[in-house]
Amino acid sequence: MVTPRAPLALDGSPGYHWYLVPRVGYPDPDTFRAARAALADLHDRLWEETGVGPERTVLGGFSMGSVMSYAMALGGDRPAVAGILAFGGFVPSVEDWAPVFEDRRPTRAFIAHGRRDPIIEIGFAQRARELLEAGGLDVTYRESELGHQIDPSHLRDASIWLAETLPG
């Protein structure tokens, strides 16, 4: 398991960020592209160093981390992975990037989101589920009454999903 830290530290905002947010759902193109390039380099290096290839990799995260997981797993310039684990995020809308599904059908997805999320409203998760299912991906979907956080009961379900996605 590898948990990369996002590259941006923003004044007045806690933690680290993968990209700037002019509007929820629509990452700033320049910082989004830079984050994707950095993650691509990291993934390529890890696959080479560990011998664990994309077909045995699940990309996942919470909030911006799930957005970047979608962006890396569904980008046509990147190899297909075994799965996407997305907590509280969305499939991004960014100029010059669009999800690709033709060669991603073996990729599975687990999407979990809180109905009371004041940061990324539940409709983003529902649209992600619809988009991925329409693209032919196997999607496990969970909602809870929580806000912008991970529901502990979803962790149990995600663990089962992960064991099914990466057996052995």
mmCIF file of N, CA and C in Angstrom, residues 21-159:
data_model
loop_
_atom_site.group_PDB
_atom_site.id
_atom_site.type_symbol
_atom_site.label_atom_id
_atom_site.label_comp_id
_atom_site.label_asym_id
_atom_site.label_seq_id
_atom_site.Cartn_x
_atom_site.Cartn_y
_atom_site.Cartn_z
ATOM 1 N N VAL A 21 -9.315 24.444 -6.861
ATOM 2 C CA VAL A 21 -10.743 24.197 -7.068
ATOM 3 C C VAL A 21 -11.471 25.502 -7.389
ATOM 4 N N PRO A 22 -11.560 25.851 -8.661
ATOM 5 C CA PRO A 22 -12.352 27.029 -8.993
ATOM 6 C C PRO A 22 -13.851 26.755 -8.812
ATOM 7 N N ARG A 23 -14.242 25.488 -8.979
ATOM 8 C CA ARG A 23 -15.639 25.071 -8.825
ATOM 9 C C ARG A 23 -15.652 23.561 -8.584
ATOM 10 N N VAL A 24 -16.418 23.102 -7.602
ATOM 11 C CA VAL A 24 -16.471 21.679 -7.291
ATOM 12 C C VAL A 24 -16.905 20.907 -8.536
ATOM 13 N N GLY A 25 -16.147 19.858 -8.830
ATOM 14 C CA GLY A 25 -16.416 19.036 -10.008
ATOM 15 C C GLY A 25 -15.547 19.392 -11.192
ATOM 16 N N TYR A 26 -14.925 20.576 -11.142
ATOM 17 C CA TYR A 26 -14.160 21.095 -12.266
ATOM 18 C C TYR A 26 -12.778 21.567 -11.800
ATOM 19 N N PRO A 27 -11.839 20.646 -11.631
ATOM 20 C CA PRO A 27 -10.507 21.035 -11.167
ATOM 21 C C PRO A 27 -9.833 22.031 -12.124
ATOM 22 N N ASP A 28 -8.972 22.865 -11.557
ATOM 23 C CA ASP A 28 -8.143 23.764 -12.355
ATOM 24 C C ASP A 28 -7.296 22.917 -13.302
ATOM 25 N N PRO A 29 -7.355 23.164 -14.615
ATOM 26 C CA PRO A 29 -6.651 22.302 -15.567
ATOM 27 C C PRO A 29 -5.146 22.202 -15.354
ATOM 28 N N ASP A 30 -4.479 23.303 -15.068
ATOM 29 C CA ASP A 30 -3.022 23.271 -14.941
ATOM 30 C C ASP A 30 -2.566 22.456 -13.733
ATOM 31 N N THR A 31 -3.178 22.698 -12.572
ATOM 32 C CA THR A 31 -2.758 21.946 -11.386
ATOM 33 C C THR A 31 -3.224 20.486 -11.460
ATOM 34 N N PHE A 32 -4.354 20.240 -12.107
ATOM 35 C CA PHE A 32 -4.832 18.874 -12.326
ATOM 36 C C PHE A 32 -3.842 18.099 -13.200
ATOM 37 N N ARG A 33 -3.427 18.696 -14.322
ATOM 38 C CA ARG A 33 -2.470 18.022 -15.219
ATOM 39 C C ARG A 33 -1.141 17.758 -14.509
ATOM 40 N N ALA A 34 -0.689 18.719 -13.722
ATOM 41 C CA ALA A 34 0.574 18.534 -12.994
ATOM 42 C C ALA A 34 0.458 17.385 -11.992
ATOM 43 N N ALA A 35 -0.670 17.312 -11.291
ATOM 44 C CA ALA A 35 -0.873 16.226 -10.330
ATOM 45 C C ALA A 35 -0.944 14.876 -11.040
ATOM 46 N N ARG A 36 -1.643 14.818 -12.180
ATOM 47 C CA ARG A 36 -1.721 13.567 -12.940
ATOM 48 C C ARG A 36 -0.339 13.129 -13.404
ATOM 49 N N ALA A 37 0.464 14.062 -13.874
ATOM 50 C CA ALA A 37 1.813 13.720 -14.342
ATOM 51 C C ALA A 37 2.660 13.171 -13.194
ATOM 52 N N ALA A 38 2.576 13.801 -12.027
ATOM 53 C CA ALA A 38 3.338 13.330 -10.869
ATOM 54 C C ALA A 38 2.870 11.939 -10.444
ATOM 55 N N LEU A 39 1.566 11.723 -10.435
ATOM 56 C CA LEU A 39 1.055 10.398 -10.063
ATOM 57 C C LEU A 39 1.422 9.350 -11.107
ATOM 58 N N ALA A 40 1.391 9.707 -12.383
ATOM 59 C CA ALA A 40 1.792 8.763 -13.431
ATOM 60 C C ALA A 40 3.235 8.322 -13.226
ATOM 61 N N ASP A 41 4.117 9.281 -12.941
ATOM 62 C CA ASP A 41 5.522 8.943 -12.683
ATOM 63 C C ASP A 41 5.641 8.009 -11.481
ATOM 64 N N LEU A 42 4.914 8.325 -10.408
ATOM 65 C CA LEU A 42 4.952 7.487 -9.208
ATOM 66 C C LEU A 42 4.445 6.081 -9.514
ATOM 67 N N HIS A 43 3.302 5.971 -10.169
ATOM 68 C CA HIS A 43 2.751 4.645 -10.486
ATOM 69 C C HIS A 43 3.707 3.848 -11.352
ATOM 70 N N ASP A 44 4.237 4.460 -12.401
ATOM 71 C CA ASP A 44 5.164 3.750 -13.290
ATOM 72 C C ASP A 44 6.386 3.250 -12.527
ATOM 73 N N ARG A 45 6.917 4.096 -11.667
ATOM 74 C CA ARG A 45 8.091 3.731 -10.874
ATOM 75 C C ARG A 45 7.771 2.581 -9.920
ATOM 76 N N LEU A 46 6.613 2.663 -9.242
ATOM 77 C CA LEU A 46 6.229 1.597 -8.309
ATOM 78 C C LEU A 46 5.986 0.278 -9.026
ATOM 79 N N TRP A 47 5.319 0.322 -10.181
ATOM 80 C CA TRP A 47 5.073 -0.908 -10.924
ATOM 81 C C TRP A 47 6.391 -1.553 -11.342
ATOM 82 N N GLU A 48 7.355 -0.731 -11.740
ATOM 83 C CA GLU A 48 8.653 -1.270 -12.141
ATOM 84 C C GLU A 48 9.433 -1.805 -10.938
ATOM 85 N N GLU A 49 9.485 -1.051 -9.848
ATOM 86 C CA GLU A 49 10.272 -1.446 -8.676
ATOM 87 C C GLU A 49 9.693 -2.641 -7.929
ATOM 88 N N THR A 50 8.370 -2.727 -7.863
ATOM 89 C CA THR A 50 7.744 -3.795 -7.068
ATOM 90 C C THR A 50 7.395 -5.023 -7.876
ATOM 91 N N GLY A 51 7.263 -4.883 -9.176
ATOM 92 C CA GLY A 51 6.818 -5.999 -10.001
ATOM 93 C C GLY A 51 5.314 -6.240 -9.907
ATOM 94 N N VAL A 52 4.637 -5.414 -9.127
ATOM 95 C CA VAL A 52 3.173 -5.484 -9.037
ATOM 96 C C VAL A 52 2.629 -4.557 -10.114
ATOM 97 N N GLY A 53 1.976 -5.129 -11.121
ATOM 98 C CA GLY A 53 1.526 -4.346 -12.257
ATOM 99 C C GLY A 53 0.169 -3.701 -12.051
ATOM 100 N N PRO A 54 -0.252 -2.917 -13.026
ATOM 101 C CA PRO A 54 -1.545 -2.245 -12.945
ATOM 102 C C PRO A 54 -2.720 -3.204 -12.768
ATOM 103 N N GLU A 55 -2.603 -4.395 -13.340
ATOM 104 C CA GLU A 55 -3.690 -5.369 -13.237
ATOM 105 C C GLU A 55 -3.882 -5.882 -11.812
ATOM 106 N N ARG A 56 -2.931 -5.606 -10.917
ATOM 107 C CA ARG A 56 -3.013 -5.987 -9.500
ATOM 108 C C ARG A 56 -3.017 -4.745 -8.616
ATOM 109 N N THR A 57 -3.446 -3.627 -9.174
ATOM 110 C CA THR A 57 -3.433 -2.348 -8.466
ATOM 111 C C THR A 57 -4.850 -1.797 -8.325
ATOM 112 N N VAL A 58 -5.163 -1.307 -7.139
ATOM 113 C CA VAL A 58 -6.391 -0.563 -6.906
ATOM 114 C C VAL A 58 -5.982 0.854 -6.546
ATOM 115 N N LEU A 59 -6.553 1.819 -7.241
ATOM 116 C CA LEU A 59 -6.307 3.231 -6.942
ATOM 117 C C LEU A 59 -7.486 3.743 -6.134
ATOM 118 N N GLY A 60 -7.194 4.399 -5.024
ATOM 119 C CA GLY A 60 -8.293 4.842 -4.188
ATOM 120 C C GLY A 60 -7.948 6.051 -3.359
ATOM 121 N N GLY A 61 -8.998 6.661 -2.828
ATOM 122 C CA GLY A 61 -8.792 7.803 -1.962
ATOM 123 C C GLY A 61 -10.103 8.400 -1.510
ATOM 124 N N PHE A 62 -9.957 9.471 -0.762
ATOM 125 C CA PHE A 62 -11.095 10.224 -0.225
ATOM 126 C C PHE A 62 -11.053 11.635 -0.789
ATOM 127 N N SER A 63 -12.192 12.157 -1.184
ATOM 128 C CA SER A 63 -12.338 13.519 -1.677
ATOM 129 C C SER A 63 -11.440 13.722 -2.899
ATOM 130 N N MET A 64 -10.465 14.627 -2.832
ATOM 131 C CA MET A 64 -9.576 14.827 -3.981
ATOM 132 C C MET A 64 -8.815 13.554 -4.338
ATOM 133 N N GLY A 65 -8.527 12.731 -3.334
ATOM 134 C CA GLY A 65 -7.843 11.468 -3.600
ATOM 135 C C GLY A 65 -8.675 10.545 -4.473
ATOM 136 N N SER A 66 -9.991 10.551 -4.272
ATOM 137 C CA SER A 66 -10.832 9.714 -5.137
ATOM 138 C C SER A 66 -10.931 10.331 -6.531
ATOM 139 N N VAL A 67 -10.946 11.661 -6.615
ATOM 140 C CA VAL A 67 -10.973 12.326 -7.918
ATOM 141 C C VAL A 67 -9.735 11.934 -8.723
ATOM 142 N N MET A 68 -8.583 11.981 -8.083
ATOM 143 C CA MET A 68 -7.348 11.612 -8.780
ATOM 144 C C MET A 68 -7.317 10.118 -9.103
ATOM 145 N N SER A 69 -7.941 9.302 -8.273
ATOM 146 C CA SER A 69 -8.017 7.867 -8.578
ATOM 147 C C SER A 69 -8.840 7.629 -9.837
ATOM 148 N N TYR A 70 -9.975 8.303 -9.944
ATOM 149 C CA TYR A 70 -10.764 8.229 -11.182
ATOM 150 C C TYR A 70 -9.921 8.714 -12.368
ATOM 151 N N ALA A 71 -9.251 9.848 -12.183
ATOM 152 C CA ALA A 71 -8.495 10.454 -13.276
ATOM 153 C C ALA A 71 -7.374 9.552 -13.768
ATOM 154 N N MET A 72 -6.737 8.846 -12.867
ATOM 155 C CA MET A 72 -5.641 7.959 -13.266
ATOM 156 C C MET A 72 -6.177 6.639 -13.827
ATOM 157 N N ALA A 73 -7.207 6.093 -13.201
ATOM 158 C CA ALA A 73 -7.724 4.789 -13.612
ATOM 159 C C ALA A 73 -8.506 4.851 -14.923
ATOM 160 N N LEU A 74 -9.085 5.996 -15.229
ATOM 161 C CA LEU A 74 -9.938 6.103 -16.415
ATOM 162 C C LEU A 74 -9.311 6.924 -17.532
ATOM 163 N N GLY A 75 -8.079 7.361 -17.342
ATOM 164 C CA GLY A 75 -7.399 8.137 -18.380
ATOM 165 C C GLY A 75 -6.886 7.231 -19.481
ATOM 166 N N GLY A 76 -7.212 7.551 -20.713
ATOM 167 C CA GLY A 76 -6.810 6.725 -21.845
ATOM 168 C C GLY A 76 -5.313 6.637 -22.049
ATOM 169 N N ASP A 77 -4.559 7.550 -21.471
ATOM 170 C CA ASP A 77 -3.104 7.530 -21.589
ATOM 171 C C ASP A 77 -2.444 6.667 -20.526
ATOM 172 N N ARG A 78 -3.240 6.043 -19.664
ATOM 173 C CA ARG A 78 -2.718 5.227 -18.571
ATOM 174 C C ARG A 78 -3.241 3.798 -18.705
ATOM 175 N N PRO A 79 -2.499 2.827 -18.142
ATOM 176 C CA PRO A 79 -2.972 1.440 -18.217
ATOM 177 C C PRO A 79 -4.186 1.205 -17.326
ATOM 178 N N ALA A 80 -5.002 0.246 -17.722
ATOM 179 C CA ALA A 80 -6.154 -0.147 -16.915
ATOM 180 C C ALA A 80 -5.657 -0.778 -15.615
ATOM 181 N N VAL A 81 -6.381 -0.529 -14.530
ATOM 182 C CA VAL A 81 -6.043 -1.100 -13.220
ATOM 183 C C VAL A 81 -7.163 -2.041 -12.787
ATOM 184 N N ALA A 82 -6.917 -2.773 -11.711
ATOM 185 C CA ALA A 82 -7.911 -3.727 -11.210
ATOM 186 C C ALA A 82 -9.124 -3.030 -10.628
ATOM 187 N N GLY A 83 -8.907 -1.896 -9.945
ATOM 188 C CA GLY A 83 -10.051 -1.282 -9.288
ATOM 189 C C GLY A 83 -9.855 0.172 -8.927
ATOM 190 N N ILE A 84 -11.000 0.793 -8.623
ATOM 191 C CA ILE A 84 -11.073 2.177 -8.155
ATOM 192 C C ILE A 84 -11.873 2.162 -6.861
ATOM 193 N N LEU A 85 -11.301 2.727 -5.819
ATOM 194 C CA LEU A 85 -11.934 2.808 -4.507
ATOM 195 C C LEU A 85 -12.163 4.291 -4.225
ATOM 196 N N ALA A 86 -13.417 4.753 -4.367
ATOM 197 C CA ALA A 86 -13.698 6.186 -4.339
ATOM 198 C C ALA A 86 -14.632 6.552 -3.191
ATOM 199 N N PHE A 87 -14.097 7.250 -2.214
ATOM 200 C CA PHE A 87 -14.878 7.741 -1.072
ATOM 201 C C PHE A 87 -15.048 9.250 -1.215
ATOM 202 N N GLY A 88 -16.285 9.722 -1.287
ATOM 203 C CA GLY A 88 -16.576 11.150 -1.246
ATOM 204 C C GLY A 88 -15.962 11.961 -2.353
ATOM 205 N N GLY A 89 -16.055 11.509 -3.597
ATOM 206 C CA GLY A 89 -15.444 12.244 -4.695
ATOM 207 C C GLY A 89 -16.325 12.328 -5.921
ATOM 208 N N PHE A 90 -15.683 12.542 -7.068
ATOM 209 C CA PHE A 90 -16.399 12.678 -8.340
ATOM 210 C C PHE A 90 -15.447 12.373 -9.485
ATOM 211 N N VAL A 91 -16.023 12.045 -10.637
ATOM 212 C CA VAL A 91 -15.245 11.933 -11.869
ATOM 213 C C VAL A 91 -15.072 13.365 -12.373
ATOM 214 N N PRO A 92 -13.824 13.814 -12.540
ATOM 215 C CA PRO A 92 -13.608 15.222 -12.853
ATOM 216 C C PRO A 92 -14.030 15.611 -14.270
ATOM 217 N N SER A 93 -14.382 16.873 -14.406
ATOM 218 C CA SER A 93 -14.609 17.490 -15.713
ATOM 219 C C SER A 93 -13.483 18.496 -15.904
ATOM 220 N N VAL A 94 -12.595 18.184 -16.845
ATOM 221 C CA VAL A 94 -11.428 19.030 -17.101
ATOM 222 C C VAL A 94 -11.190 19.054 -18.602
ATOM 223 N N GLU A 95 -10.885 20.241 -19.125
ATOM 224 C CA GLU A 95 -10.580 20.322 -20.555
ATOM 225 C C GLU A 95 -9.387 19.415 -20.869
ATOM 226 N N ASP A 96 -9.420 18.785 -22.012
ATOM 227 C CA ASP A 96 -8.357 17.888 -22.485
ATOM 228 C C ASP A 96 -8.250 16.581 -21.702
ATOM 229 N N TRP A 97 -9.232 16.265 -20.879
ATOM 230 C CA TRP A 97 -9.256 14.961 -20.203
ATOM 231 C C TRP A 97 -10.692 14.461 -20.194
ATOM 232 N N ALA A 98 -10.865 13.189 -20.502
ATOM 233 C CA ALA A 98 -12.183 12.562 -20.436
ATOM 234 C C ALA A 98 -11.985 11.096 -20.083
ATOM 235 N N PRO A 99 -12.922 10.512 -19.356
ATOM 236 C CA PRO A 99 -12.791 9.094 -19.020
ATOM 237 C C PRO A 99 -12.917 8.212 -20.263
ATOM 238 N N VAL A 100 -12.178 7.124 -20.240
ATOM 239 C CA VAL A 100 -12.180 6.145 -21.317
ATOM 240 C C VAL A 100 -12.636 4.818 -20.726
ATOM 241 N N PHE A 101 -13.495 4.109 -21.441
ATOM 242 C CA PHE A 101 -14.038 2.863 -20.904
ATOM 243 C C PHE A 101 -13.779 1.641 -21.777
ATOM 244 N N GLU A 102 -13.432 1.833 -23.043
ATOM 245 C CA GLU A 102 -13.328 0.702 -23.969
ATOM 246 C C GLU A 102 -12.452 -0.428 -23.438
ATOM 247 N N ASP A 103 -11.290 -0.101 -22.903
ATOM 248 C CA ASP A 103 -10.375 -1.139 -22.401
ATOM 249 C C ASP A 103 -10.378 -1.214 -20.872
ATOM 250 N N ARG A 104 -11.386 -0.639 -20.222
ATOM 251 C CA ARG A 104 -11.438 -0.600 -18.756
ATOM 252 C C ARG A 104 -12.509 -1.521 -18.179
ATOM 253 N N ARG A 105 -13.198 -2.278 -18.992
ATOM 254 C CA ARG A 105 -14.321 -3.075 -18.489
ATOM 255 C C ARG A 105 -13.937 -4.060 -17.398
ATOM 256 N N PRO A 106 -12.711 -4.598 -17.376
ATOM 257 C CA PRO A 106 -12.345 -5.458 -16.239
ATOM 258 C C PRO A 106 -12.126 -4.689 -14.929
ATOM 259 N N THR A 107 -11.994 -3.359 -15.007
ATOM 260 C CA THR A 107 -11.790 -2.539 -13.811
ATOM 261 C C THR A 107 -13.086 -2.501 -13.001
ATOM 262 N N ARG A 108 -12.966 -2.772 -11.703
ATOM 263 C CA ARG A 108 -14.122 -2.713 -10.799
ATOM 264 C C ARG A 108 -14.068 -1.399 -10.029
ATOM 265 N N ALA A 109 -15.213 -0.970 -9.515
ATOM 266 C CA ALA A 109 -15.243 0.275 -8.745
ATOM 267 C C ALA A 109 -16.084 0.102 -7.485
ATOM 268 N N PHE A 110 -15.627 0.731 -6.419
ATOM 269 C CA PHE A 110 -16.381 0.836 -5.167
ATOM 270 C C PHE A 110 -16.535 2.319 -4.903
ATOM 271 N N ILE A 111 -17.777 2.790 -4.862
ATOM 272 C CA ILE A 111 -18.081 4.205 -4.640
ATOM 273 C C ILE A 111 -18.892 4.328 -3.361
ATOM 274 N N ALA A 112 -18.454 5.195 -2.447
ATOM 275 C CA ALA A 112 -19.189 5.441 -1.203
ATOM 276 C C ALA A 112 -19.236 6.949 -0.963
ATOM 277 N N HIS A 113 -20.408 7.419 -0.500
ATOM 278 C CA HIS A 113 -20.578 8.868 -0.344
ATOM 279 C C HIS A 113 -21.659 9.154 0.696
ATOM 280 N N GLY A 114 -21.528 10.276 1.376
ATOM 281 C CA GLY A 114 -22.520 10.694 2.352
ATOM 282 C C GLY A 114 -23.591 11.582 1.741
ATOM 283 N N ARG A 115 -24.835 11.285 2.042
ATOM 284 C CA ARG A 115 -25.955 12.077 1.505
ATOM 285 C C ARG A 115 -25.948 13.519 2.033
ATOM 286 N N ARG A 116 -25.316 13.724 3.180
ATOM 287 C CA ARG A 116 -25.291 15.065 3.788
ATOM 288 C C ARG A 116 -23.950 15.776 3.576
ATOM 289 N N ASP A 117 -23.245 15.380 2.554
ATOM 290 C CA ASP A 117 -21.937 15.972 2.265
ATOM 291 C C ASP A 117 -22.116 17.417 1.795
ATOM 292 N N PRO A 118 -21.640 18.401 2.584
ATOM 293 C CA PRO A 118 -21.797 19.804 2.182
ATOM 294 C C PRO A 118 -20.697 20.283 1.229
ATOM 295 N N ILE A 119 -19.662 19.469 1.041
ATOM 296 C CA ILE A 119 -18.519 19.851 0.197
ATOM 297 C C ILE A 119 -18.711 19.339 -1.232
ATOM 298 N N ILE A 120 -18.965 18.037 -1.351
ATOM 299 C CA ILE A 120 -19.181 17.385 -2.646
ATOM 300 C C ILE A 120 -20.535 16.697 -2.544
ATOM 301 N N GLU A 121 -21.557 17.309 -3.108
ATOM 302 C CA GLU A 121 -22.913 16.802 -2.897
ATOM 303 C C GLU A 121 -23.096 15.413 -3.515
ATOM 304 N N ILE A 122 -24.050 14.676 -2.976
ATOM 305 C CA ILE A 122 -24.278 13.269 -3.307
ATOM 306 C C ILE A 122 -24.491 13.027 -4.799
ATOM 307 N N GLY A 123 -25.022 14.018 -5.502
ATOM 308 C CA GLY A 123 -25.251 13.861 -6.937
ATOM 309 C C GLY A 123 -23.990 13.528 -7.714
ATOM 310 N N PHE A 124 -22.833 13.996 -7.243
ATOM 311 C CA PHE A 124 -21.573 13.666 -7.911
ATOM 312 C C PHE A 124 -21.310 12.161 -7.860
ATOM 313 N N ALA A 125 -21.553 11.536 -6.723
ATOM 314 C CA ALA A 125 -21.343 10.093 -6.590
ATOM 315 C C ALA A 125 -22.351 9.325 -7.437
ATOM 316 N N GLN A 126 -23.584 9.789 -7.436
ATOM 317 C CA GLN A 126 -24.619 9.127 -8.233
ATOM 318 C C GLN A 126 -24.287 9.211 -9.718
ATOM 319 N N ARG A 127 -23.803 10.362 -10.165
ATOM 320 C CA ARG A 127 -23.410 10.501 -11.573
ATOM 321 C C ARG A 127 -22.197 9.635 -11.889
ATOM 322 N N ALA A 128 -21.254 9.528 -10.956
ATOM 323 C CA ALA A 128 -20.089 8.660 -11.178
ATOM 324 C C ALA A 128 -20.544 7.214 -11.362
ATOM 325 N N ARG A 129 -21.440 6.764 -10.495
ATOM 326 C CA ARG A 129 -21.959 5.394 -10.619
ATOM 327 C C ARG A 129 -22.608 5.197 -11.985
ATOM 328 N N GLU A 130 -23.465 6.119 -12.388
ATOM 329 C CA GLU A 130 -24.155 6.001 -13.676
ATOM 330 C C GLU A 130 -23.162 5.987 -14.836
ATOM 331 N N LEU A 131 -22.164 6.855 -14.794
ATOM 332 C CA LEU A 131 -21.163 6.941 -15.849
ATOM 333 C C LEU A 131 -20.360 5.642 -15.956
ATOM 334 N N LEU A 132 -19.890 5.135 -14.820
ATOM 335 C CA LEU A 132 -19.082 3.919 -14.840
ATOM 336 C C LEU A 132 -19.907 2.703 -15.257
ATOM 337 N N GLU A 133 -21.122 2.613 -14.766
ATOM 338 C CA GLU A 133 -21.978 1.493 -15.172
ATOM 339 C C GLU A 133 -22.289 1.561 -16.664
ATOM 340 N N ALA A 134 -22.562 2.753 -17.177
ATOM 341 C CA ALA A 134 -22.819 2.911 -18.612
ATOM 342 C C ALA A 134 -21.585 2.541 -19.431
ATOM 343 N N GLY A 135 -20.397 2.729 -18.838
ATOM 344 C CA GLY A 135 -19.146 2.354 -19.493
ATOM 345 C C GLY A 135 -18.830 0.879 -19.394
ATOM 346 N N GLY A 136 -19.671 0.121 -18.699
ATOM 347 C CA GLY A 136 -19.489 -1.324 -18.610
ATOM 348 C C GLY A 136 -18.710 -1.803 -17.404
ATOM 349 N N LEU A 137 -18.419 -0.930 -16.453
ATOM 350 C CA LEU A 137 -17.679 -1.344 -15.264
ATOM 351 C C LEU A 137 -18.618 -1.933 -14.218
ATOM 352 N N ASP A 138 -18.110 -2.862 -13.446
ATOM 353 C CA ASP A 138 -18.819 -3.441 -12.308
ATOM 354 C C ASP A 138 -18.661 -2.465 -11.144
ATOM 355 N N VAL A 139 -19.783 -1.910 -10.676
ATOM 356 C CA VAL A 139 -19.747 -0.880 -9.632
ATOM 357 C C VAL A 139 -20.491 -1.356 -8.394
ATOM 358 N N THR A 140 -19.840 -1.257 -7.243
ATOM 359 C CA THR A 140 -20.481 -1.428 -5.943
ATOM 360 C C THR A 140 -20.671 -0.026 -5.390
ATOM 361 N N TYR A 141 -21.898 0.286 -4.967
ATOM 362 C CA TYR A 141 -22.224 1.658 -4.579
ATOM 363 C C TYR A 141 -22.853 1.676 -3.197
ATOM 364 N N ARG A 142 -22.399 2.606 -2.352
ATOM 365 C CA ARG A 142 -22.941 2.768 -1.008
ATOM 366 C C ARG A 142 -23.180 4.243 -0.707
ATOM 367 N N GLU A 143 -24.290 4.526 -0.017
ATOM 368 C CA GLU A 143 -24.576 5.866 0.506
ATOM 369 C C GLU A 143 -24.818 5.737 2.002
ATOM 370 N N SER A 144 -24.577 6.830 2.710
ATOM 371 C CA SER A 144 -24.884 6.879 4.137
ATOM 372 C C SER A 144 -25.478 8.246 4.457
ATOM 373 N N GLU A 145 -25.874 8.427 5.695
ATOM 374 C CA GLU A 145 -26.431 9.710 6.139
ATOM 375 C C GLU A 145 -25.351 10.682 6.607
ATOM 376 N N LEU A 146 -24.086 10.332 6.440
ATOM 377 C CA LEU A 146 -23.007 11.186 6.916
ATOM 378 C C LEU A 146 -22.702 12.317 5.941
ATOM 379 N N GLY A 147 -21.785 13.185 6.367
ATOM 380 C CA GLY A 147 -21.342 14.305 5.552
ATOM 381 C C GLY A 147 -20.090 13.959 4.775
ATOM 382 N N HIS A 148 -19.140 14.890 4.756
ATOM 383 C CA HIS A 148 -17.898 14.715 3.988
ATOM 384 C C HIS A 148 -16.892 13.937 4.845
ATOM 385 N N GLN A 149 -17.149 12.665 4.937
ATOM 386 C CA GLN A 149 -16.298 11.755 5.709
ATOM 387 C C GLN A 149 -16.568 10.338 5.236
ATOM 388 N N ILE A 150 -15.770 9.409 5.716
ATOM 389 C CA ILE A 150 -15.950 8.003 5.359
ATOM 390 C C ILE A 150 -16.761 7.329 6.447
ATOM 391 N N ASP A 151 -17.864 6.728 6.057
ATOM 392 C CA ASP A 151 -18.700 5.975 6.992
ATOM 393 C C ASP A 151 -17.964 4.698 7.369
ATOM 394 N N PRO A 152 -17.722 4.439 8.670
ATOM 395 C CA PRO A 152 -17.016 3.214 9.068
ATOM 396 C C PRO A 152 -17.654 1.934 8.534
ATOM 397 N N SER A 153 -18.977 1.911 8.375
ATOM 398 C CA SER A 153 -19.605 0.700 7.840
ATOM 399 C C SER A 153 -19.211 0.471 6.379
ATOM 400 N N HIS A 154 -18.861 1.537 5.669
ATOM 401 C CA HIS A 154 -18.416 1.391 4.284
ATOM 402 C C HIS A 154 -17.024 0.774 4.221
ATOM 403 N N LEU A 155 -16.234 0.948 5.271
ATOM 404 C CA LEU A 155 -14.898 0.338 5.295
ATOM 405 C C LEU A 155 -14.991 -1.184 5.303
ATOM 406 N N ARG A 156 -15.941 -1.716 6.036
ATOM 407 C CA ARG A 156 -16.145 -3.167 6.055
ATOM 408 C C ARG A 156 -16.509 -3.657 4.649
ATOM 409 N N ASP A 157 -17.462 -2.971 4.022
ATOM 410 C CA ASP A 157 -17.869 -3.341 2.665
ATOM 411 C C ASP A 157 -16.709 -3.184 1.679
ATOM 412 N N ALA A 158 -15.939 -2.125 1.834
ATOM 413 C CA ALA A 158 -14.796 -1.896 0.946
ATOM 414 C C ALA A 158 -13.737 -2.981 1.123
ATOM 415 N N SER A 159 -13.545 -3.460 2.344
ATOM 416 C CA SER A 159 -12.579 -4.544 2.584
ATOM 417 C C SER A 159 -12.994 -5.814 1.863
#
